[in-house]
PDB file of C-alpha atoms in Angstrom:
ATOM      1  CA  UNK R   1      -1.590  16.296   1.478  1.00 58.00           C
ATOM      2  CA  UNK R   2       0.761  13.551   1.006  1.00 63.00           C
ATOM      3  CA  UNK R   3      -0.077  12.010   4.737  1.00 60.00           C
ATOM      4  CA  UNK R   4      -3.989  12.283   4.002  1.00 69.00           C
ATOM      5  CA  UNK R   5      -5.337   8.548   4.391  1.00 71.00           C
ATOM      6  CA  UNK R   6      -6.145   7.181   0.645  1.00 88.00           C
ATOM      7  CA  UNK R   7      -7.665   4.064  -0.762  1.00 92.00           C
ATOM      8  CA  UNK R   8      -5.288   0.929  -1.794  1.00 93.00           C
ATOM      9  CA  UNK R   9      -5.634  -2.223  -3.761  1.00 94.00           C
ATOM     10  CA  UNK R  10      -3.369  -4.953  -3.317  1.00 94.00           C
ATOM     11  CA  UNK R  11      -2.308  -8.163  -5.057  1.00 93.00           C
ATOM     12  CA  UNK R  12      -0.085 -10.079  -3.307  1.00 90.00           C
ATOM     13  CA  UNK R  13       1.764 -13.297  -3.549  1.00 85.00           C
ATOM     14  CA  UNK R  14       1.422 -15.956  -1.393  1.00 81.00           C
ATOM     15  CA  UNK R  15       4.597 -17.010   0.689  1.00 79.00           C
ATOM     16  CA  UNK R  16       6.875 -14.871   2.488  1.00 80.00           C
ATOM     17  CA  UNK R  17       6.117 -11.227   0.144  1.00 85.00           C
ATOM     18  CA  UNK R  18       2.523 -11.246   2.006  1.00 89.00           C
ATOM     19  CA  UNK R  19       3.904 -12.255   5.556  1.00 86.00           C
ATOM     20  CA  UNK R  20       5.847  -9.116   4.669  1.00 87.00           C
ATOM     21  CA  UNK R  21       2.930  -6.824   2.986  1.00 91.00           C
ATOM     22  CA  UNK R  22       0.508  -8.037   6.110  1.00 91.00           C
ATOM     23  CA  UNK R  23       2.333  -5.807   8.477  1.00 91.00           C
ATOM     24  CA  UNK R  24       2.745  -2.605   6.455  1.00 93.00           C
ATOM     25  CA  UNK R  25      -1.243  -3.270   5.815  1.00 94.00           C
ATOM     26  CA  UNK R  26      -1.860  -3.089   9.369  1.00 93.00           C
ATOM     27  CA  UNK R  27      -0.380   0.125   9.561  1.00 93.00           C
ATOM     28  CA  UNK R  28      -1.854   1.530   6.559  1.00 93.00           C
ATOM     29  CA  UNK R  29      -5.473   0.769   8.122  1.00 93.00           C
ATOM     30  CA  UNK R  30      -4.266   2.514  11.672  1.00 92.00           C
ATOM     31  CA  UNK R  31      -4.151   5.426   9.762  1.00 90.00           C
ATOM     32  CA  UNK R  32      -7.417   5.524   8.241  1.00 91.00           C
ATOM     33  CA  UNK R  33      -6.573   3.680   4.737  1.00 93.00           C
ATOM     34  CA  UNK R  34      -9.230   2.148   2.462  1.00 94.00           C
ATOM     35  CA  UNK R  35      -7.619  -1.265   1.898  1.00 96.00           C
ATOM     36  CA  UNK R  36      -8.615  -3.751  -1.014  1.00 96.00           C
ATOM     37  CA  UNK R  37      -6.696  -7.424  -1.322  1.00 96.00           C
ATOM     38  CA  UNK R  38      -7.333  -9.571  -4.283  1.00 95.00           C
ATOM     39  CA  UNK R  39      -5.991 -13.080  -4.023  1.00 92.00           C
ATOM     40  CA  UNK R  40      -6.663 -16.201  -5.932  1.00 89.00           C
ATOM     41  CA  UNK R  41      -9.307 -18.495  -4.990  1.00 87.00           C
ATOM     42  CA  UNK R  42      -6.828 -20.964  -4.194  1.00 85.00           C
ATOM     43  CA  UNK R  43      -4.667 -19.048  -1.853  1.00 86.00           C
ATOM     44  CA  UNK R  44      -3.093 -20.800   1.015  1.00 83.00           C
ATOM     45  CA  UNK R  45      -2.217 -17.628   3.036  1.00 86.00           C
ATOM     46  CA  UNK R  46      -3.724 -14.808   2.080  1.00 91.00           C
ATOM     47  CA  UNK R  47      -6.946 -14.496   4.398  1.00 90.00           C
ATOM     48  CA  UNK R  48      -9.827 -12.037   5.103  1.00 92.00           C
ATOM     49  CA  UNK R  49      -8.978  -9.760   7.710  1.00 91.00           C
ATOM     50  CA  UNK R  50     -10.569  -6.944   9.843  1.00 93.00           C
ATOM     51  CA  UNK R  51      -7.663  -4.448   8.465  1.00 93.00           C
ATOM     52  CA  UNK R  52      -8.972  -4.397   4.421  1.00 95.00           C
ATOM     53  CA  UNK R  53     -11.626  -5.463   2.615  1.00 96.00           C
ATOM     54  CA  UNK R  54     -11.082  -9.209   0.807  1.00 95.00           C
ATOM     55  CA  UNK R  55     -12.164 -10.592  -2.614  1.00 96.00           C
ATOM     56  CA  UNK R  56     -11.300 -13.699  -3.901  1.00 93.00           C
ATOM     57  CA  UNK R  57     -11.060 -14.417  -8.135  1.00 92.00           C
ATOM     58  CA  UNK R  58     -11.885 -17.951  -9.486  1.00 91.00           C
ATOM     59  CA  UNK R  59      -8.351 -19.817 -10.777  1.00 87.00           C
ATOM     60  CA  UNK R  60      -8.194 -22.884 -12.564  1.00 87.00           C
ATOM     61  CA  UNK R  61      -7.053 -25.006  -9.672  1.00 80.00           C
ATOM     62  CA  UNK R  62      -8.388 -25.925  -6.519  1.00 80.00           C
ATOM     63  CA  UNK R  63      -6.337 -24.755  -3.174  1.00 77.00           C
ATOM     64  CA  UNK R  64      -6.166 -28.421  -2.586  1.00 81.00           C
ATOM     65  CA  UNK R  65      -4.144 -29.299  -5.871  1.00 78.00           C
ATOM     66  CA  UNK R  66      -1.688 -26.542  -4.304  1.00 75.00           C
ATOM     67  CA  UNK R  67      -0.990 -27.466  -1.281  1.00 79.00           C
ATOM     68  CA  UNK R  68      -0.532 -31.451  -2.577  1.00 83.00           C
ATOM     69  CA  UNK R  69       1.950 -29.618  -5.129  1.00 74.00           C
ATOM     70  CA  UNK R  70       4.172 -28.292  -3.088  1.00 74.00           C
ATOM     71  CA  UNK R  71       4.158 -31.470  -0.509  1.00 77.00           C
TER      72      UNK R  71
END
């Protein structure tokens, strides 16, 4: 059925769209979701959680080179 708890993979963006997404996530999990997040290596806010299951992919830059570029 269309309620029936599935499996999800997400890619969010840093910033405010996974301050956003974070919520919704924790609902999705209440009800018995499967939940993947990818996220670069070098993400500032996107962190593991008990909700989903987190993997990290290698990027070119280093999450220290972010955070100095947006200073």
């Amino acid at each position: 059925s269309p309620a029936a708890a599935g499996k999800l993979l997400v890619a969010p963006m840093d910033g405010s769209h996974w301050l956003s997404m974070k919520e919704v996530l924790a609902e999705l999990s209440k009800k018995g979701h499967e939940i993947v997040v990818i996220a670069p290596a070098s993400s500032m806010l996107i962190r593991s959680s008990g909700m989903y299951e987190f993997q990290t992919y290698p990027v070119p830059f280093e999450k220290e080179d972010m955070e100095e570029h947006l200073r």
